[in-house]
Every structure is written in structure tokens, then in C-alpha cells.
mmCIF file of C-alpha atoms in Angstrom:
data_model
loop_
_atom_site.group_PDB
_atom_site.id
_atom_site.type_symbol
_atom_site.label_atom_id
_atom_site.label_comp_id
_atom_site.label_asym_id
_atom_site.label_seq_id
_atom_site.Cartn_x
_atom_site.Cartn_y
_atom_site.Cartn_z
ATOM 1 C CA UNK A 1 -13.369 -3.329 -80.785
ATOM 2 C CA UNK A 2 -11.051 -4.883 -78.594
ATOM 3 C CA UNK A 3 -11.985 -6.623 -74.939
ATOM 4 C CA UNK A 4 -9.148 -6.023 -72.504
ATOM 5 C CA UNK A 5 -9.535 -8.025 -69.224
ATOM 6 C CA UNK A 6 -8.928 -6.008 -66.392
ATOM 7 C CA UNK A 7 -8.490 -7.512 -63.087
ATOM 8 C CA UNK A 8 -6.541 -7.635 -59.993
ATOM 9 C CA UNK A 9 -7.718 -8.650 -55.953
ATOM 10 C CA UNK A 10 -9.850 -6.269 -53.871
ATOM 11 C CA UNK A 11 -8.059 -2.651 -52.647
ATOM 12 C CA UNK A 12 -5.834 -2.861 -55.918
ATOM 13 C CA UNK A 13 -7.146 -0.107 -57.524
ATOM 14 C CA UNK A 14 -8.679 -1.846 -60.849
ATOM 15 C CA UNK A 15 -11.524 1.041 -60.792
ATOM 16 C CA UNK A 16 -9.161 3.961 -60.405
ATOM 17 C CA UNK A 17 -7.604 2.665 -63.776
ATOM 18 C CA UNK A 18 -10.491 1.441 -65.249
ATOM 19 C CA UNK A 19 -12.216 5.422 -64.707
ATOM 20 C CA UNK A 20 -8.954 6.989 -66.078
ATOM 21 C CA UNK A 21 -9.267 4.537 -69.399
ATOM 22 C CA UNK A 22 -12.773 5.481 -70.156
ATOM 23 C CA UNK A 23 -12.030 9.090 -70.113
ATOM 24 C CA UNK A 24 -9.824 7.957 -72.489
ATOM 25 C CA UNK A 25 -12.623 6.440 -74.504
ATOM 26 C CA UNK A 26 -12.643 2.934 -73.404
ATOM 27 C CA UNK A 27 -15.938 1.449 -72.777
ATOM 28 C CA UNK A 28 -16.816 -0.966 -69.472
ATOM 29 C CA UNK A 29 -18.178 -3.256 -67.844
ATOM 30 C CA UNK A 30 -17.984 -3.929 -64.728
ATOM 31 C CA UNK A 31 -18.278 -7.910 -63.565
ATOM 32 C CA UNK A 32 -19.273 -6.616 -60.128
ATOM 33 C CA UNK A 33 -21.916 -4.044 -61.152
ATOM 34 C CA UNK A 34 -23.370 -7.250 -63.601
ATOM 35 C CA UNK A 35 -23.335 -9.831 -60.586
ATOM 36 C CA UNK A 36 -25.028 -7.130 -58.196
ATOM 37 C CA UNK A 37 -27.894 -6.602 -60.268
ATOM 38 C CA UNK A 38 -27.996 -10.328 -61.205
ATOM 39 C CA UNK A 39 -28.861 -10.802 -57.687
ATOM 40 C CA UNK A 40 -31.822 -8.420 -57.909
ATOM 41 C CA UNK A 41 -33.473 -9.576 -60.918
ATOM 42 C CA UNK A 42 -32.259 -12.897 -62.083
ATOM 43 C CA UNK A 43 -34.911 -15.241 -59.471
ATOM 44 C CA UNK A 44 -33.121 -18.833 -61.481
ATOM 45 C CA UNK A 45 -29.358 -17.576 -59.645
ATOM 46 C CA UNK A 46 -31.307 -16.558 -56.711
ATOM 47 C CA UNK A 47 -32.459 -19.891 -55.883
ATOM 48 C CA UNK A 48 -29.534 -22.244 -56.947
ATOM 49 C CA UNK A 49 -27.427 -19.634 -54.351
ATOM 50 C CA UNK A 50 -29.757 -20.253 -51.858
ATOM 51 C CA UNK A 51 -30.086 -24.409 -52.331
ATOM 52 C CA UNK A 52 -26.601 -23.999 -52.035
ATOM 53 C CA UNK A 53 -25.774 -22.118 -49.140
ATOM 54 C CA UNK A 54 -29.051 -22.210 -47.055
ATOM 55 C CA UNK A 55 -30.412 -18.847 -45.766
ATOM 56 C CA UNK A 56 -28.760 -16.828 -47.545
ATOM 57 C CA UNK A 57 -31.675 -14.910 -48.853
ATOM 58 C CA UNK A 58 -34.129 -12.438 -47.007
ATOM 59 C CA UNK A 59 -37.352 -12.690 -46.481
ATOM 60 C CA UNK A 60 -38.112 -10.131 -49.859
ATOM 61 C CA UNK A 61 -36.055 -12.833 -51.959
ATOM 62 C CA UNK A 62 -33.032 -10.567 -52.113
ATOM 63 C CA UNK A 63 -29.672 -11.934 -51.656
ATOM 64 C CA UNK A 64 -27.962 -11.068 -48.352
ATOM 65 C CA UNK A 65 -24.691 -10.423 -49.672
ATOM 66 C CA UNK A 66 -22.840 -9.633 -46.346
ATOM 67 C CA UNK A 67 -24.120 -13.174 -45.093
ATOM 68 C CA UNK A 68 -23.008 -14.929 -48.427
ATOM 69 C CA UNK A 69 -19.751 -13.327 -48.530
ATOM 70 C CA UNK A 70 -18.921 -14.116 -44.530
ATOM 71 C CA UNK A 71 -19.695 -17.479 -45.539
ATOM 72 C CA UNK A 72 -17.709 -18.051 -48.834
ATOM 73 C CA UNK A 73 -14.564 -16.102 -47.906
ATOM 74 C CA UNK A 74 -14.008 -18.300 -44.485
ATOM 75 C CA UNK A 75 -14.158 -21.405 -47.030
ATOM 76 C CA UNK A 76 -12.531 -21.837 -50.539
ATOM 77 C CA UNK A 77 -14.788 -24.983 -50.997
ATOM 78 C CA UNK A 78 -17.149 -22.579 -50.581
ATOM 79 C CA UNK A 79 -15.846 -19.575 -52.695
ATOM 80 C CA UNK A 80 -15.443 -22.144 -55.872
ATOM 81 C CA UNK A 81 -19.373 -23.600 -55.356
ATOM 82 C CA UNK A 82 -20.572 -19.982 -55.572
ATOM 83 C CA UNK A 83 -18.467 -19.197 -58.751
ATOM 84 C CA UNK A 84 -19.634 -22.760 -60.039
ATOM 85 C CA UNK A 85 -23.237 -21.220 -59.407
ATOM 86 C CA UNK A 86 -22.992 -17.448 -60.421
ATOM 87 C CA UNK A 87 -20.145 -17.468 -63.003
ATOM 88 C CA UNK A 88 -22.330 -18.972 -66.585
ATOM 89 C CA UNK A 89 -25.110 -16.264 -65.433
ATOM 90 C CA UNK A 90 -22.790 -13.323 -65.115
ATOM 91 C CA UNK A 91 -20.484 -14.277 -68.009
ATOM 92 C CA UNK A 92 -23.582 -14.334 -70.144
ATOM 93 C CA UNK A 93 -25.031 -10.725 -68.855
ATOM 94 C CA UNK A 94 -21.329 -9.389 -69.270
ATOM 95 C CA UNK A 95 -20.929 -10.498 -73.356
ATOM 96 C CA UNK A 96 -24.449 -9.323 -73.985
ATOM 97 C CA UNK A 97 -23.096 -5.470 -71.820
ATOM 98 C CA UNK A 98 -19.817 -5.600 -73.855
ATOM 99 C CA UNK A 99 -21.905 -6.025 -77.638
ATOM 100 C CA UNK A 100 -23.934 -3.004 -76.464
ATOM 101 C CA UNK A 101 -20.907 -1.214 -76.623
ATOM 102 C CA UNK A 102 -18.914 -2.549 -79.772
ATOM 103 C CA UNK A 103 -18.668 0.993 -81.361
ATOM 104 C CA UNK A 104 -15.854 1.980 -79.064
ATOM 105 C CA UNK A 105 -11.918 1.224 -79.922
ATOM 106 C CA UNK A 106 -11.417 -0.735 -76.051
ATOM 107 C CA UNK A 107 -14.100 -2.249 -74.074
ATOM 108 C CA UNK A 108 -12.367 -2.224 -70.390
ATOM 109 C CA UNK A 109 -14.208 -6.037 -68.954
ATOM 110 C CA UNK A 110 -13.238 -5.728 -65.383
ATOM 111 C CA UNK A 111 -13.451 -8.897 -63.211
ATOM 112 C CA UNK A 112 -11.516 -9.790 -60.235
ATOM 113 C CA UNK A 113 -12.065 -13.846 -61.018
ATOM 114 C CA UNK A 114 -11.234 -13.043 -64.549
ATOM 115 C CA UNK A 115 -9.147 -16.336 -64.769
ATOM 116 C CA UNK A 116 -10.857 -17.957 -62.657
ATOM 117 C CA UNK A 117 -14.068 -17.407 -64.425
ATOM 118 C CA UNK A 118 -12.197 -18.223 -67.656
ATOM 119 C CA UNK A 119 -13.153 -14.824 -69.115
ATOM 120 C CA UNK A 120 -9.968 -14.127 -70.457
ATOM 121 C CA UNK A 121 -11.001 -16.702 -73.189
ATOM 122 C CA UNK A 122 -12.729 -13.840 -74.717
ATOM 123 C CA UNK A 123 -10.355 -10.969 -73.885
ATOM 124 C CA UNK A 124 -7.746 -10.209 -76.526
ATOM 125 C CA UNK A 125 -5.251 -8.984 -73.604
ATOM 126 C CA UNK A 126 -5.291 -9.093 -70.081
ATOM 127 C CA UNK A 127 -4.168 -6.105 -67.412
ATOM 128 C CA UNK A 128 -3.301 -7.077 -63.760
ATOM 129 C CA UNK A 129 -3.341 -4.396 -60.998
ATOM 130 C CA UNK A 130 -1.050 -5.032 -58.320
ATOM 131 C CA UNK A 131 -0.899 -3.215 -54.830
ATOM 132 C CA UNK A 132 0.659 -4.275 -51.315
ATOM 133 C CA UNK A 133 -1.170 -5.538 -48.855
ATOM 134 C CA UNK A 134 -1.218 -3.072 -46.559
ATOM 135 C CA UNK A 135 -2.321 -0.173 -48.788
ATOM 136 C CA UNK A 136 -5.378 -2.920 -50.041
ATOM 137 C CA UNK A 137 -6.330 -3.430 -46.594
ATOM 138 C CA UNK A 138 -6.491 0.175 -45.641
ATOM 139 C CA UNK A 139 -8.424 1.051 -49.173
ATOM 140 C CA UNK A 140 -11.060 -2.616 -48.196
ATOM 141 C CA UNK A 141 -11.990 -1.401 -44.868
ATOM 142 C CA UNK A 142 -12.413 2.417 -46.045
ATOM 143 C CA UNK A 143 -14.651 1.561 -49.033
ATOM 144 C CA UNK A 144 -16.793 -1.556 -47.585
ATOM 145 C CA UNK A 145 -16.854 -0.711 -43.826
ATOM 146 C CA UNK A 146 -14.948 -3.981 -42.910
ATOM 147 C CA UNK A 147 -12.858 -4.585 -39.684
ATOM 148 C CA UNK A 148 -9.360 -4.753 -40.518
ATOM 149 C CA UNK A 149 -9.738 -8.644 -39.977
ATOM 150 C CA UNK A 150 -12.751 -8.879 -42.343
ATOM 151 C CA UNK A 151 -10.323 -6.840 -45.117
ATOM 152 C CA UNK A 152 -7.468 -9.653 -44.736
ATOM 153 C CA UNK A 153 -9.778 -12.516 -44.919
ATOM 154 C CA UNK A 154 -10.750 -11.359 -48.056
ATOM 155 C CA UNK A 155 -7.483 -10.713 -49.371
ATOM 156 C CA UNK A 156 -5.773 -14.152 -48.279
ATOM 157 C CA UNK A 157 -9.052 -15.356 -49.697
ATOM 158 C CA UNK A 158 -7.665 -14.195 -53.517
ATOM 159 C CA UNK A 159 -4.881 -15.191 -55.429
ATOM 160 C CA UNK A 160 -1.383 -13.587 -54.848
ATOM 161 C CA UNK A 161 0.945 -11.211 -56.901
ATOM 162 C CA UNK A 162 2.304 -14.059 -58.524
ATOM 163 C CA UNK A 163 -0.858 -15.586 -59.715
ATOM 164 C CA UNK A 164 -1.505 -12.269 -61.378
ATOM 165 C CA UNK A 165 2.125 -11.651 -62.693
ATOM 166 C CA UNK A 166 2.097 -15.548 -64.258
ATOM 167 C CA UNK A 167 -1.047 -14.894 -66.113
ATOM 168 C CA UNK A 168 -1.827 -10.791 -67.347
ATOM 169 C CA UNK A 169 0.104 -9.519 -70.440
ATOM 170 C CA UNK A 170 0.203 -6.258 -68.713
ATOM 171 C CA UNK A 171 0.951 -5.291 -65.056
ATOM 172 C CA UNK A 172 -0.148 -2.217 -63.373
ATOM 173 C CA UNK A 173 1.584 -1.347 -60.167
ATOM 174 C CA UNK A 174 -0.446 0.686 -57.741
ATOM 175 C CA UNK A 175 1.568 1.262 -55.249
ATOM 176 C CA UNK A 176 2.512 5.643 -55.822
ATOM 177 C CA UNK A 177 0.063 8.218 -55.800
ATOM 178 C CA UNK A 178 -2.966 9.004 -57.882
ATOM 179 C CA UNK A 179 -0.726 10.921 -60.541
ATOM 180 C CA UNK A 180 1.958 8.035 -60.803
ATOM 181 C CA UNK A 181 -1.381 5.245 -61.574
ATOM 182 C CA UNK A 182 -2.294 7.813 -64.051
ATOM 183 C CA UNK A 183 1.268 8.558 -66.111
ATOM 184 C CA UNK A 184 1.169 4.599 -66.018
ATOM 185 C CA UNK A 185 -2.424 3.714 -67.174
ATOM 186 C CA UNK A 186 -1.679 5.975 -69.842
ATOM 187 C CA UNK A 187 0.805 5.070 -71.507
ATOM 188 C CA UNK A 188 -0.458 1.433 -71.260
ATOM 189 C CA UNK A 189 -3.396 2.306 -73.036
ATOM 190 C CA UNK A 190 -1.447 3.918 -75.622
ATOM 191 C CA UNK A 191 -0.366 0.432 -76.340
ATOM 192 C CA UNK A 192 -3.496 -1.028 -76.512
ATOM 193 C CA UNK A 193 -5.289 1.140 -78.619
ATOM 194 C CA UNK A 194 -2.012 0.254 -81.027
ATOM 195 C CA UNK A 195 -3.649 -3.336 -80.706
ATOM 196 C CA UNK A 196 -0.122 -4.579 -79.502
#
């Protein structure tokens, strides 16, 4: 089995690649999918998130996510405390995920903070997904119901193209139609199944 880091900044288009890969027969797991149910069930991350940022659970115990997120993407002080806080938990959930599925060729381990997480410490290649702005704006506010404001504060809030160009093996630009992502994501997982 081989781990291939797959990451890129919100509106890329890292799960339209990562769903044409597994019906290729890559396995995955998703860092977001881990950290949402991490804030459901694991009551130890739950209450170092809310010693750190103060109301930012409900009064069930769950995390409210819109409220952490307005307050973390407004502050990159902020934004590194909470990865300080969540990252060991969901790096932990993720390895234990990607075992369960050793028996395929690729396990896909997509994470937008991949680097920043240091994740790609246990990847044996790393894929960037690239898009321009506007199109990731467009896709933010369609898929999470954000005003086009909300969608660019989260963007600036990420590293740039070059952050992602200095550091992937692989780039994936996303920036033609569905069939173009495809013909690419194809052939570049022709190469990693090679183990190139």
C-alpha cells in the first residue's frame, strides 16, 4: 500500500479527484470527514477547543463549527492554536482509518493542512490541486452557503499556489471542465500505481 497525500485550499476540487481515484481503486480518507466526527465523539478535543476559544460549544456539548470557524479564519494566531489543539487527535484517527484499509494498491489521505499538519511525513508522495480564485470562490459559497465575503476570507486564510507548487510532487490543475480533471487524474494515477 502506498499513502498519497492529497491536498489543495477549499473550492480546488481535491474531492472531485479524490472520487475519480477510488473508482479507480484507491482507498480514502478523508481528514475532514475524521475531524467532523472527532468533534462528535472525542469529549478530551471537545474541551481543550473550548478552553481555548471560549463558547464555542453548545449547550448539548457539540462543537459549533460555524462559530469556531468565523473565529479562526478572521485570525491566523487563531487558525494555528486550533491546529495546535485538533491536529495529534485527527492525525491519530486518520493512521488508525488508513491501516483499516492497507489491502488496497493507493490509500488517497486527503487533508487541506497536509503540510501544515506535517502529514506528509507519512505519505510516500504528495498531490496538490490547484484552481483560481474565482472558480474556488464560486464552488465555497455554492457548497457551504457562505457570502461571497465569507468564501474569500477563507481562501486568503490558506496558503497560495506557490505554497502548494514548492511543496507537492504532483500538481493537479483544476481549472477545465469535469472531463479535462478526469483525462488528468488519470493518467496521474497511472503513475502512482507504477510507485514512481
Amino acid at each position: 500500500m502506498r499513502i498519497i497525500g492529497l491536498t489543495g485550499g477549499s473550492g480546488v476540487g481535491k474531492g472531485a479527484v479524490a472520487a475519480r481515484m477510488r473508482a479507480l481503486g484507491a482507498g480514502w480518507v478523508d481528514a475532514d470527514a475524521v475531524y467532523r466526527s472527532l468533534c462528535q465523539a472525542n469529549g478530551e478535543m471537545l474541551a481543550a477547543l473550548d478552553a481555548a476559544f471560549s463558547g464555542v460549544l453548545t449547550e448539548s456539548g457539540a462543537l459549533d463549527r460555524p462559530k469556531l470557524a468565523r473565529i479562526v479564519f478572521a485570525d491566523a494566531a487563531k487558525l494555528q492554536k486550533l491546529n495546535e489543539i485538533t491536529v495529534p487527535y485527527i492525525r491519530a484517527a486518520s493512521l488508525a482509518e488508513i491501516e483499516r484499509q492497507s489491502g488496497r494498491p493507493i490509500v488517497l489521505y486527503d487533508a487541506p493542512t497536509l503540510f501544515e499538519a506535517g502529514a506528509d511525513e507519512f505519505c510516500d508522495k504528495t498531490v496538490g490541486v490547484l484552481a483560481g480564485r474565482a472558480a474556488r470562490v464560486r464552488r465555497v459559497m455554492e457548497r457551504d452557503g457562505l457570502t461571497e465575503e465569507a468564501a474569500r476570507a477563507r481562501i486568503l486564510a490558506q496558503p497560495d499556489d506557490a505554497f502548494y507548487r514548492g511543496k507537492c510532487d504532483y500538481i493537479i490543475e483544476n481549472n477545465g471542465d469535469l472531463a479535462a480533471l478526469w483525462r488528468e487524474t488519470d493518467a496521474l494515477y497511472q503513475i502512482l500505481s507504477k510507485g514512481d
